[in-house]
Every structure is written in C-alpha cells, then in structure tokens.
Amino acid sequence: MTLTRWNPFRELDAILNQYNRAVTQNPWPSTSPAWAPSVDITENNDAFLIKAELPAVKKDDIKVEINQGVLTLSGERKQESRDEKAHRIERFYGSFSRSFTLPDNVEESAIAAAYQDGVLTLTLPKTVEAKPLTRTVMIQ
C-alpha cells in the first residue's frame, strides 16, 4: 500500500478545472446571453491603450461610449447562417459588453479608436499635468 500525502490545493485545482470546463462548454452558443471579448490594457508615458479581441465582428457592430467616467465597449457578433449540419460550435455569438472606469488623468475628449484585423485599439491620452508652481514667500 502506497501512502499519498493529501494536498488540499491539488483538490481545489481539480475542482476549479472541472468548473471552468463546465462553464465554458455552452451547448447553445447561439443563444448565449453574453460573452466578453478578451482585452489587454497597457500604459505608456502618453496614454493608456486598450486592445480588445473582436474576431468576426464588423466595425459597424461595435459601439464605444463614455458616460460619467466609464468607457463601455459593446456590440454583437452575429452567427453565420449555415445550411450544413453543425457537429461542434465552440465560438460564442450574441451581444457583448465590457465597461472600464477611466482614471482621473485621461483626456476624455481625445480618446481615439482604430479597428484592424479583428482587434479594436482604444487610445486614451493622458492629461497634461500642471507643473507645480514654486515661489518663494518673503518672511517679514
């Protein structure tokens, strides 16, 4: 008989893997209520960049809105019409929405968007911070 040391994290990992498989396997992808595109958010000295993967989504089906400091990316990926019998469909279709709270140092009026090869790139320029004014106060 072999003795195996119990590792609670191994069990937890197995449970989480099983849960993730169950959640991502949607038997009715065309009626899925929502899916969320993957995004990368990066920052450089001048701006924040948000890159969203939106394969097979037409530019006209994407909407970007800013309301009270929240940027919302929404749209819809429409399912292709098929005459043939589908054996497996793993891609999600339907409406999507992602919202991001903007930092205080973003110039909202200068936000730009570009869409190429299924990737939406949003450029959020940073505001020019006022340089601190230094002055000498005379002591009397």
Short mmCIF file of N, CA, C and O in Angstrom, two decimals:
data_model
loop_
_atom_site.label_atom_id
_atom_site.label_comp_id
_atom_site.label_asym_id
_atom_site.label_seq_id
_atom_site.Cartn_x
_atom_site.Cartn_y
_atom_site.Cartn_z
N MET A 1 0.85 -1.18 0.00
CA MET A 1 0.00 0.00 0.00
C MET A 1 0.89 1.24 0.00
O MET A 1 1.81 1.36 0.79
N THR A 2 0.58 2.17 -0.89
CA THR A 2 1.35 3.40 -1.00
C THR A 2 0.62 4.52 -0.29
O THR A 2 -0.59 4.69 -0.46
N LEU A 3 1.36 5.25 0.48
CA LEU A 3 0.80 6.38 1.21
C LEU A 3 0.97 7.65 0.38
O LEU A 3 2.06 7.95 -0.08
N THR A 4 -0.10 8.37 0.18
CA THR A 4 -0.04 9.62 -0.57
C THR A 4 -0.39 10.77 0.34
O THR A 4 -1.40 10.72 1.05
N ARG A 5 0.46 11.76 0.31
CA ARG A 5 0.23 12.93 1.16
C ARG A 5 -0.91 13.75 0.58
O ARG A 5 -0.94 14.04 -0.61
N TRP A 6 -1.85 14.13 1.42
CA TRP A 6 -3.01 14.91 0.99
C TRP A 6 -2.60 16.35 0.77
O TRP A 6 -1.95 16.97 1.60
N ASN A 7 -2.98 16.88 -0.37
CA ASN A 7 -2.68 18.27 -0.71
C ASN A 7 -4.00 18.95 -1.04
O ASN A 7 -4.58 18.71 -2.10
N PRO A 8 -4.50 19.82 -0.15
CA PRO A 8 -5.80 20.45 -0.41
C PRO A 8 -5.79 21.32 -1.66
O PRO A 8 -6.81 21.46 -2.32
N PHE A 9 -4.64 21.87 -2.02
CA PHE A 9 -4.58 22.73 -3.20
C PHE A 9 -4.73 21.93 -4.49
O PHE A 9 -5.27 22.43 -5.47
N ARG A 10 -4.27 20.69 -4.49
CA ARG A 10 -4.44 19.83 -5.65
C ARG A 10 -5.92 19.56 -5.87
O ARG A 10 -6.42 19.59 -6.99
N GLU A 11 -6.65 19.30 -4.78
CA GLU A 11 -8.09 19.08 -4.89
C GLU A 11 -8.81 20.33 -5.36
O GLU A 11 -9.70 20.27 -6.20
N LEU A 12 -8.42 21.47 -4.80
CA LEU A 12 -9.04 22.73 -5.19
C LEU A 12 -8.78 23.01 -6.67
O LEU A 12 -9.68 23.44 -7.40
N ASP A 13 -7.56 22.75 -7.12
CA ASP A 13 -7.22 22.95 -8.52
C ASP A 13 -8.07 22.05 -9.42
O ASP A 13 -8.58 22.48 -10.46
N ALA A 14 -8.27 20.80 -9.01
CA ALA A 14 -9.10 19.88 -9.80
C ALA A 14 -10.55 20.36 -9.86
O ALA A 14 -11.20 20.30 -10.91
N ILE A 15 -11.06 20.86 -8.74
CA ILE A 15 -12.44 21.37 -8.70
C ILE A 15 -12.58 22.59 -9.61
O ILE A 15 -13.55 22.70 -10.37
N LEU A 16 -11.62 23.51 -9.54
CA LEU A 16 -11.68 24.71 -10.38
C LEU A 16 -11.57 24.36 -11.86
O LEU A 16 -12.26 24.96 -12.69
N ASN A 17 -10.71 23.42 -12.21
CA ASN A 17 -10.61 22.99 -13.61
C ASN A 17 -11.92 22.39 -14.11
O ASN A 17 -12.36 22.66 -15.22
N GLN A 18 -12.55 21.57 -13.26
CA GLN A 18 -13.83 20.97 -13.64
C GLN A 18 -14.89 22.05 -13.81
O GLN A 18 -15.69 22.03 -14.75
N TYR A 19 -14.90 23.02 -12.91
CA TYR A 19 -15.87 24.13 -13.00
C TYR A 19 -15.64 24.93 -14.29
O TYR A 19 -16.59 25.25 -15.01
N ASN A 20 -14.38 25.26 -14.59
CA ASN A 20 -14.08 26.03 -15.79
C ASN A 20 -14.50 25.30 -17.05
O ASN A 20 -15.03 25.90 -17.99
N ARG A 21 -14.28 23.99 -17.09
CA ARG A 21 -14.72 23.21 -18.26
C ARG A 21 -16.24 23.24 -18.39
O ARG A 21 -16.78 23.36 -19.48
N ALA A 22 -16.94 23.14 -17.27
CA ALA A 22 -18.40 23.15 -17.31
C ALA A 22 -18.95 24.49 -17.75
O ALA A 22 -19.92 24.57 -18.50
N VAL A 23 -18.31 25.57 -17.30
CA VAL A 23 -18.80 26.90 -17.64
C VAL A 23 -18.53 27.25 -19.09
O VAL A 23 -19.35 27.85 -19.76
N THR A 24 -17.36 26.85 -19.62
CA THR A 24 -17.01 27.24 -20.98
C THR A 24 -17.65 26.36 -22.03
O THR A 24 -17.68 26.72 -23.19
N GLN A 25 -18.19 25.22 -21.66
CA GLN A 25 -18.87 24.37 -22.63
C GLN A 25 -20.34 24.74 -22.67
O GLN A 25 -21.12 24.33 -21.83
N ASN A 26 -20.69 25.53 -23.65
CA ASN A 26 -22.06 26.01 -23.78
C ASN A 26 -22.75 25.21 -24.89
O ASN A 26 -22.38 25.32 -26.05
N PRO A 27 -23.74 24.40 -24.58
CA PRO A 27 -24.40 23.60 -25.62
C PRO A 27 -25.23 24.43 -26.59
O PRO A 27 -25.58 23.96 -27.65
N TRP A 28 -25.54 25.67 -26.25
CA TRP A 28 -26.33 26.53 -27.11
C TRP A 28 -25.63 27.86 -27.33
O TRP A 28 -26.10 28.90 -26.88
N PRO A 29 -24.50 27.89 -28.03
CA PRO A 29 -23.74 29.12 -28.15
C PRO A 29 -24.49 30.23 -28.86
O PRO A 29 -24.30 31.39 -28.55
N SER A 30 -25.38 29.90 -29.78
CA SER A 30 -26.08 30.96 -30.50
C SER A 30 -27.09 31.69 -29.62
O SER A 30 -27.50 32.79 -29.93
N THR A 31 -27.50 31.07 -28.53
CA THR A 31 -28.45 31.72 -27.63
C THR A 31 -27.78 32.18 -26.34
O THR A 31 -28.45 32.49 -25.38
N SER A 32 -26.46 32.19 -26.35
CA SER A 32 -25.72 32.62 -25.17
C SER A 32 -26.09 34.07 -24.86
O SER A 32 -26.09 34.92 -25.74
N PRO A 33 -26.45 34.37 -23.61
CA PRO A 33 -26.89 35.72 -23.29
C PRO A 33 -25.78 36.76 -23.42
O PRO A 33 -26.05 37.90 -23.72
N ALA A 34 -24.55 36.37 -23.19
CA ALA A 34 -23.48 37.35 -23.27
C ALA A 34 -22.14 36.65 -23.33
O ALA A 34 -21.96 35.56 -22.81
N TRP A 35 -21.21 37.31 -23.98
CA TRP A 35 -19.82 36.88 -23.96
C TRP A 35 -19.00 38.15 -23.84
O TRP A 35 -19.49 39.24 -24.13
N ALA A 36 -17.82 38.02 -23.39
CA ALA A 36 -16.97 39.19 -23.18
C ALA A 36 -15.67 39.01 -23.94
O ALA A 36 -14.98 38.01 -23.76
N PRO A 37 -15.34 39.97 -24.81
CA PRO A 37 -14.07 39.86 -25.53
C PRO A 37 -12.89 40.03 -24.58
O PRO A 37 -12.97 40.76 -23.59
N SER A 38 -11.80 39.36 -24.88
CA SER A 38 -10.57 39.50 -24.10
C SER A 38 -9.94 40.85 -24.40
O SER A 38 -9.96 41.32 -25.54
N VAL A 39 -9.37 41.47 -23.38
CA VAL A 39 -8.72 42.77 -23.56
C VAL A 39 -7.34 42.77 -22.91
O VAL A 39 -7.09 42.04 -21.96
N ASP A 40 -6.47 43.60 -23.46
CA ASP A 40 -5.18 43.92 -22.86
C ASP A 40 -5.21 45.40 -22.58
O ASP A 40 -5.59 46.20 -23.45
N ILE A 41 -4.81 45.80 -21.38
CA ILE A 41 -4.74 47.21 -21.02
C ILE A 41 -3.29 47.51 -20.66
O ILE A 41 -2.73 46.88 -19.76
N THR A 42 -2.69 48.45 -21.38
CA THR A 42 -1.31 48.83 -21.14
C THR A 42 -1.23 50.34 -20.98
O THR A 42 -2.19 51.07 -21.26
N GLU A 43 -0.06 50.79 -20.55
CA GLU A 43 0.14 52.21 -20.30
C GLU A 43 1.55 52.59 -20.72
O GLU A 43 2.50 51.85 -20.49
N ASN A 44 1.68 53.76 -21.35
CA ASN A 44 3.00 54.33 -21.60
C ASN A 44 3.00 55.75 -21.03
O ASN A 44 2.06 56.13 -20.33
N ASN A 45 4.00 56.53 -21.33
CA ASN A 45 4.10 57.88 -20.75
C ASN A 45 2.98 58.81 -21.21
O ASN A 45 2.61 59.74 -20.49
N ASP A 46 2.45 58.57 -22.42
CA ASP A 46 1.49 59.49 -23.00
C ASP A 46 0.03 59.04 -22.92
O ASP A 46 -0.87 59.87 -22.98
N ALA A 47 -0.20 57.72 -22.83
CA ALA A 47 -1.58 57.24 -22.93
C ALA A 47 -1.75 55.85 -22.34
O ALA A 47 -0.78 55.13 -22.11
N PHE A 48 -3.02 55.49 -22.13
CA PHE A 48 -3.41 54.13 -21.81
C PHE A 48 -3.89 53.51 -23.12
O PHE A 48 -4.49 54.21 -23.96
N LEU A 49 -3.64 52.23 -23.32
CA LEU A 49 -4.10 51.53 -24.52
C LEU A 49 -4.97 50.35 -24.11
O LEU A 49 -4.59 49.58 -23.22
N ILE A 50 -6.11 50.22 -24.74
CA ILE A 50 -6.98 49.06 -24.54
C ILE A 50 -7.09 48.37 -25.89
O ILE A 50 -7.51 48.98 -26.88
N LYS A 51 -6.70 47.09 -25.93
CA LYS A 51 -6.83 46.30 -27.15
C LYS A 51 -7.82 45.18 -26.87
O LYS A 51 -7.61 44.38 -25.96
N ALA A 52 -8.89 45.14 -27.64
CA ALA A 52 -9.94 44.14 -27.46
C ALA A 52 -9.98 43.22 -28.67
O ALA A 52 -9.99 43.69 -29.81
N GLU A 53 -10.01 41.91 -28.42
CA GLU A 53 -10.12 40.94 -29.50
C GLU A 53 -11.59 40.78 -29.89
O GLU A 53 -12.40 40.36 -29.08
N LEU A 54 -11.88 41.12 -31.13
CA LEU A 54 -13.26 41.01 -31.63
C LEU A 54 -13.26 40.33 -33.00
O LEU A 54 -13.69 40.92 -33.99
N PRO A 55 -12.81 39.08 -33.07
CA PRO A 55 -12.80 38.41 -34.37
C PRO A 55 -14.20 38.20 -34.91
O PRO A 55 -15.13 37.94 -34.15
N ALA A 56 -14.33 38.34 -36.21
CA ALA A 56 -15.60 38.14 -36.92
C ALA A 56 -16.69 39.12 -36.49
O ALA A 56 -17.87 38.85 -36.66
N VAL A 57 -16.29 40.25 -35.94
CA VAL A 57 -17.25 41.31 -35.60
C VAL A 57 -17.02 42.46 -36.58
O VAL A 57 -15.89 42.92 -36.76
N LYS A 58 -18.09 42.90 -37.22
CA LYS A 58 -17.96 44.00 -38.17
C LYS A 58 -17.81 45.32 -37.42
O LYS A 58 -18.35 45.50 -36.32
N LYS A 59 -17.08 46.23 -38.03
CA LYS A 59 -16.83 47.54 -37.43
C LYS A 59 -18.13 48.25 -37.09
O LYS A 59 -18.25 48.90 -36.05
N ASP A 60 -19.14 48.09 -37.92
CA ASP A 60 -20.43 48.75 -37.70
C ASP A 60 -21.21 48.15 -36.53
O ASP A 60 -22.16 48.76 -36.05
N ASP A 61 -20.81 46.97 -36.08
CA ASP A 61 -21.49 46.30 -34.97
C ASP A 61 -20.83 46.58 -33.63
O ASP A 61 -21.18 45.95 -32.62
N ILE A 62 -19.86 47.50 -33.59
CA ILE A 62 -19.15 47.84 -32.36
C ILE A 62 -19.53 49.26 -31.95
O ILE A 62 -19.61 50.15 -32.77
N LYS A 63 -19.73 49.43 -30.66
CA LYS A 63 -20.11 50.74 -30.12
C LYS A 63 -19.20 51.05 -28.92
O LYS A 63 -19.04 50.21 -28.04
N VAL A 64 -18.62 52.26 -28.91
CA VAL A 64 -17.79 52.70 -27.79
C VAL A 64 -18.41 53.98 -27.24
O VAL A 64 -18.61 54.94 -27.98
N GLU A 65 -18.73 53.96 -25.95
CA GLU A 65 -19.37 55.12 -25.31
C GLU A 65 -18.61 55.49 -24.04
O GLU A 65 -18.05 54.62 -23.37
N ILE A 66 -18.65 56.78 -23.72
CA ILE A 66 -18.09 57.28 -22.47
C ILE A 66 -19.20 58.02 -21.76
O ILE A 66 -19.80 58.94 -22.33
N ASN A 67 -19.46 57.62 -20.51
CA ASN A 67 -20.52 58.26 -19.74
C ASN A 67 -20.08 58.34 -18.28
O ASN A 67 -19.87 57.31 -17.64
N GLN A 68 -19.94 59.53 -17.78
CA GLN A 68 -19.59 59.79 -16.38
C GLN A 68 -18.35 59.03 -15.93
O GLN A 68 -18.33 58.35 -14.91
N GLY A 69 -17.29 59.10 -16.76
CA GLY A 69 -16.03 58.49 -16.41
C GLY A 69 -15.95 56.99 -16.61
O GLY A 69 -15.01 56.34 -16.14
N VAL A 70 -16.93 56.41 -17.31
CA VAL A 70 -16.92 54.97 -17.59
C VAL A 70 -16.94 54.77 -19.10
O VAL A 70 -17.82 55.28 -19.79
N LEU A 71 -15.95 54.02 -19.59
CA LEU A 71 -15.89 53.69 -21.01
C LEU A 71 -16.53 52.33 -21.19
O LEU A 71 -16.18 51.37 -20.50
N THR A 72 -17.51 52.24 -22.09
CA THR A 72 -18.22 50.99 -22.34
C THR A 72 -18.03 50.58 -23.79
O THR A 72 -18.27 51.37 -24.71
N LEU A 73 -17.59 49.36 -23.96
CA LEU A 73 -17.40 48.75 -25.27
C LEU A 73 -18.49 47.71 -25.42
O LEU A 73 -18.60 46.80 -24.59
N SER A 74 -19.32 47.84 -26.44
CA SER A 74 -20.42 46.89 -26.62
C SER A 74 -20.62 46.61 -28.10
O SER A 74 -20.10 47.30 -28.96
N GLY A 75 -21.40 45.58 -28.36
CA GLY A 75 -21.69 45.23 -29.75
C GLY A 75 -22.30 43.86 -29.84
O GLY A 75 -22.84 43.33 -28.87
N GLU A 76 -22.18 43.28 -31.04
CA GLU A 76 -22.78 41.97 -31.27
C GLU A 76 -22.00 41.22 -32.33
O GLU A 76 -21.59 41.79 -33.34
N ARG A 77 -21.77 39.94 -32.06
CA ARG A 77 -21.19 39.06 -33.08
C ARG A 77 -22.33 38.18 -33.56
O ARG A 77 -22.93 37.43 -32.78
N LYS A 78 -22.64 38.31 -34.84
CA LYS A 78 -23.78 37.58 -35.41
C LYS A 78 -23.33 36.22 -35.90
O LYS A 78 -22.26 36.06 -36.46
N GLN A 79 -24.18 35.23 -35.68
CA GLN A 79 -23.86 33.86 -36.11
C GLN A 79 -24.05 33.75 -37.62
O GLN A 79 -25.01 34.28 -38.19
N GLU A 80 -23.12 33.05 -38.22
CA GLU A 80 -23.20 32.83 -39.66
C GLU A 80 -24.34 31.86 -39.95
O GLU A 80 -24.58 30.92 -39.20
N SER A 81 -25.05 32.10 -41.04
CA SER A 81 -26.12 31.16 -41.40
C SER A 81 -25.48 29.92 -42.03
O SER A 81 -24.55 30.02 -42.82
N ARG A 82 -25.97 28.77 -41.61
CA ARG A 82 -25.41 27.52 -42.09
C ARG A 82 -26.51 26.65 -42.70
O ARG A 82 -27.56 26.49 -42.11
N ASP A 83 -26.18 26.08 -43.85
CA ASP A 83 -27.09 25.12 -44.47
C ASP A 83 -26.71 23.70 -44.04
O ASP A 83 -27.54 22.81 -44.05
N GLU A 84 -25.45 23.53 -43.66
CA GLU A 84 -24.97 22.20 -43.29
C GLU A 84 -25.21 21.93 -41.82
O GLU A 84 -25.46 22.83 -41.04
N LYS A 85 -25.13 20.68 -41.46
CA LYS A 85 -25.32 20.26 -40.07
C LYS A 85 -24.05 20.57 -39.28
O LYS A 85 -22.96 20.19 -39.67
N ALA A 86 -24.21 21.22 -38.14
CA ALA A 86 -23.07 21.54 -37.29
C ALA A 86 -22.84 20.42 -36.29
O ALA A 86 -23.77 19.96 -35.63
N HIS A 87 -21.60 19.97 -36.20
CA HIS A 87 -21.24 18.93 -35.24
C HIS A 87 -20.68 19.51 -33.95
O HIS A 87 -20.80 18.89 -32.90
N ARG A 88 -20.06 20.65 -34.05
CA ARG A 88 -19.48 21.28 -32.86
C ARG A 88 -19.35 22.77 -33.12
O ARG A 88 -18.79 23.19 -34.12
N ILE A 89 -19.87 23.57 -32.21
CA ILE A 89 -19.75 25.03 -32.29
C ILE A 89 -19.22 25.50 -30.94
O ILE A 89 -19.88 25.34 -29.92
N GLU A 90 -18.01 26.07 -30.95
CA GLU A 90 -17.38 26.50 -29.71
C GLU A 90 -17.30 28.02 -29.59
O GLU A 90 -17.04 28.53 -28.51
N ARG A 91 -17.49 28.73 -30.68
CA ARG A 91 -17.41 30.18 -30.61
C ARG A 91 -18.72 30.75 -30.07
O ARG A 91 -19.79 30.18 -30.28
N PHE A 92 -18.61 31.85 -29.33
CA PHE A 92 -19.78 32.49 -28.77
C PHE A 92 -20.32 33.54 -29.72
O PHE A 92 -19.55 34.22 -30.40
N TYR A 93 -21.62 33.66 -29.75
CA TYR A 93 -22.29 34.65 -30.58
C TYR A 93 -23.25 35.44 -29.71
O TYR A 93 -23.64 35.00 -28.64
N GLY A 94 -23.64 36.60 -30.19
CA GLY A 94 -24.59 37.41 -29.48
C GLY A 94 -23.98 38.70 -29.00
O GLY A 94 -22.91 39.12 -29.44
N SER A 95 -24.67 39.35 -28.10
CA SER A 95 -24.25 40.66 -27.59
C SER A 95 -23.12 40.52 -26.60
O SER A 95 -22.98 39.52 -25.92
N PHE A 96 -22.30 41.57 -26.54
CA PHE A 96 -21.24 41.64 -25.56
C PHE A 96 -21.14 43.05 -25.02
O PHE A 96 -21.61 44.00 -25.65
N SER A 97 -20.56 43.18 -23.85
CA SER A 97 -20.36 44.48 -23.24
C SER A 97 -19.24 44.40 -22.22
O SER A 97 -19.20 43.45 -21.43
N ARG A 98 -18.33 45.36 -22.26
CA ARG A 98 -17.26 45.49 -21.27
C ARG A 98 -17.22 46.95 -20.85
O ARG A 98 -17.30 47.84 -21.68
N SER A 99 -17.09 47.21 -19.56
CA SER A 99 -17.02 48.58 -19.05
C SER A 99 -15.75 48.76 -18.23
O SER A 99 -15.35 47.85 -17.50
N PHE A 100 -15.16 49.94 -18.35
CA PHE A 100 -13.92 50.26 -17.65
C PHE A 100 -14.05 51.66 -17.05
O PHE A 100 -14.44 52.59 -17.74
N THR A 101 -13.71 51.77 -15.78
CA THR A 101 -13.69 53.08 -15.14
C THR A 101 -12.41 53.79 -15.55
O THR A 101 -11.32 53.24 -15.42
N LEU A 102 -12.56 55.00 -16.06
CA LEU A 102 -11.41 55.74 -16.53
C LEU A 102 -10.66 56.40 -15.38
O LEU A 102 -11.28 56.92 -14.45
N PRO A 103 -9.34 56.40 -15.43
CA PRO A 103 -8.57 57.12 -14.41
C PRO A 103 -8.82 58.62 -14.54
O PRO A 103 -9.26 59.11 -15.59
N ASP A 104 -8.53 59.35 -13.48
CA ASP A 104 -8.76 60.80 -13.49
C ASP A 104 -7.87 61.53 -14.49
O ASP A 104 -8.23 62.60 -14.95
N ASN A 105 -6.73 60.95 -14.84
CA ASN A 105 -5.80 61.66 -15.72
C ASN A 105 -5.97 61.30 -17.19
O ASN A 105 -5.02 61.38 -17.96
N VAL A 106 -7.18 60.94 -17.62
CA VAL A 106 -7.46 60.66 -19.03
C VAL A 106 -8.21 61.84 -19.64
O VAL A 106 -9.18 62.34 -19.07
N GLU A 107 -7.75 62.27 -20.81
CA GLU A 107 -8.40 63.34 -21.55
C GLU A 107 -9.53 62.70 -22.37
O GLU A 107 -9.31 62.21 -23.48
N GLU A 108 -10.75 62.72 -21.82
CA GLU A 108 -11.88 62.01 -22.44
C GLU A 108 -12.19 62.50 -23.85
O GLU A 108 -12.57 61.71 -24.71
N SER A 109 -12.03 63.78 -24.11
CA SER A 109 -12.38 64.33 -25.42
C SER A 109 -11.40 63.92 -26.51
O SER A 109 -11.69 64.07 -27.70
N ALA A 110 -10.25 63.36 -26.14
CA ALA A 110 -9.24 62.99 -27.13
C ALA A 110 -9.10 61.48 -27.32
O ALA A 110 -8.18 61.02 -27.99
N ILE A 111 -10.03 60.70 -26.77
CA ILE A 111 -9.96 59.24 -26.93
C ILE A 111 -10.19 58.87 -28.38
O ILE A 111 -11.10 59.39 -29.03
N ALA A 112 -9.33 57.97 -28.89
CA ALA A 112 -9.42 57.56 -30.30
C ALA A 112 -9.55 56.05 -30.38
O ALA A 112 -9.09 55.32 -29.49
N ALA A 113 -10.17 55.58 -31.47
CA ALA A 113 -10.36 54.14 -31.68
C ALA A 113 -9.95 53.77 -33.09
O ALA A 113 -10.18 54.53 -34.04
N ALA A 114 -9.34 52.60 -33.22
CA ALA A 114 -8.98 52.05 -34.53
C ALA A 114 -9.32 50.57 -34.52
O ALA A 114 -9.17 49.90 -33.49
N TYR A 115 -9.78 50.06 -35.67
CA TYR A 115 -10.17 48.65 -35.76
C TYR A 115 -9.49 48.04 -36.97
O TYR A 115 -9.67 48.50 -38.10
N GLN A 116 -8.68 47.00 -36.71
CA GLN A 116 -7.98 46.35 -37.80
C GLN A 116 -7.75 44.88 -37.46
O GLN A 116 -7.33 44.56 -36.34
N ASP A 117 -8.02 44.01 -38.40
CA ASP A 117 -7.78 42.57 -38.26
C ASP A 117 -8.43 41.96 -37.01
O ASP A 117 -7.83 41.13 -36.33
N GLY A 118 -9.62 42.42 -36.66
CA GLY A 118 -10.34 41.84 -35.53
C GLY A 118 -9.88 42.34 -34.17
O GLY A 118 -10.27 41.78 -33.16
N VAL A 119 -9.06 43.39 -34.15
CA VAL A 119 -8.59 43.95 -32.88
C VAL A 119 -8.97 45.42 -32.84
O VAL A 119 -8.62 46.20 -33.71
N LEU A 120 -9.73 45.78 -31.79
CA LEU A 120 -10.10 47.18 -31.56
C LEU A 120 -9.07 47.78 -30.62
O LEU A 120 -8.84 47.25 -29.53
N THR A 121 -8.44 48.86 -31.04
CA THR A 121 -7.45 49.54 -30.21
C THR A 121 -7.98 50.90 -29.81
O THR A 121 -8.29 51.73 -30.67
N LEU A 122 -8.11 51.11 -28.51
CA LEU A 122 -8.55 52.39 -27.99
C LEU A 122 -7.34 53.09 -27.37
O LEU A 122 -6.63 52.49 -26.55
N THR A 123 -7.12 54.33 -27.75
CA THR A 123 -6.03 55.13 -27.20
C THR A 123 -6.64 56.18 -26.30
O THR A 123 -7.43 57.00 -26.75
N LEU A 124 -6.27 56.15 -25.04
CA LEU A 124 -6.80 57.08 -24.04
C LEU A 124 -5.66 58.00 -23.60
O LEU A 124 -4.88 57.64 -22.70
N PRO A 125 -5.51 59.17 -24.23
CA PRO A 125 -4.40 60.05 -23.90
C PRO A 125 -4.50 60.58 -22.47
O PRO A 125 -5.59 60.83 -21.96
N LYS A 126 -3.34 60.73 -21.85
CA LYS A 126 -3.29 61.27 -20.51
C LYS A 126 -3.35 62.79 -20.57
O LYS A 126 -2.89 63.40 -21.53
N THR A 127 -3.91 63.40 -19.54
CA THR A 127 -3.94 64.86 -19.46
C THR A 127 -2.55 65.37 -19.13
O THR A 127 -1.74 64.68 -18.49
N VAL A 128 -2.29 66.57 -19.58
CA VAL A 128 -1.02 67.20 -19.26
C VAL A 128 -1.15 67.77 -17.86
O VAL A 128 -1.99 68.63 -17.60
N GLU A 129 -0.34 67.23 -16.97
CA GLU A 129 -0.42 67.69 -15.59
C GLU A 129 0.26 69.04 -15.46
O GLU A 129 1.32 69.28 -16.03
N ALA A 130 -0.37 69.91 -14.70
CA ALA A 130 0.20 71.23 -14.49
C ALA A 130 1.45 71.09 -13.62
O ALA A 130 1.44 70.37 -12.63
N LYS A 131 2.49 71.76 -14.06
CA LYS A 131 3.72 71.71 -13.28
C LYS A 131 3.51 72.52 -12.01
O LYS A 131 2.91 73.59 -12.02
N PRO A 132 4.00 71.99 -10.90
CA PRO A 132 3.82 72.73 -9.65
C PRO A 132 4.56 74.07 -9.71
O PRO A 132 5.69 74.13 -10.17
N LEU A 133 3.85 75.07 -9.29
CA LEU A 133 4.42 76.41 -9.29
C LEU A 133 5.19 76.60 -7.99
O LEU A 133 4.65 76.43 -6.90
N THR A 134 6.44 76.91 -8.13
CA THR A 134 7.28 77.15 -6.95
C THR A 134 7.56 78.62 -6.85
O THR A 134 7.98 79.27 -7.80
N ARG A 135 7.31 79.15 -5.70
CA ARG A 135 7.63 80.55 -5.46
C ARG A 135 8.11 80.72 -4.04
O ARG A 135 7.80 79.91 -3.16
N THR A 136 8.86 81.73 -3.87
CA THR A 136 9.43 82.00 -2.54
C THR A 136 8.56 83.02 -1.84
O THR A 136 8.15 84.02 -2.43
N VAL A 137 8.25 82.73 -0.59
CA VAL A 137 7.44 83.65 0.21
C VAL A 137 8.40 84.39 1.13
O VAL A 137 9.19 83.78 1.87
N MET A 138 8.31 85.71 1.08
CA MET A 138 9.18 86.55 1.91
C MET A 138 8.65 86.56 3.35
O MET A 138 7.47 86.69 3.57
N ILE A 139 9.55 86.41 4.26
CA ILE A 139 9.19 86.44 5.69
C ILE A 139 9.47 87.84 6.21
O ILE A 139 10.54 88.39 6.03
N GLN A 140 8.52 88.44 6.88
CA GLN A 140 8.68 89.79 7.39
C GLN A 140 8.91 89.80 8.86
O GLN A 140 8.50 89.04 9.64
#
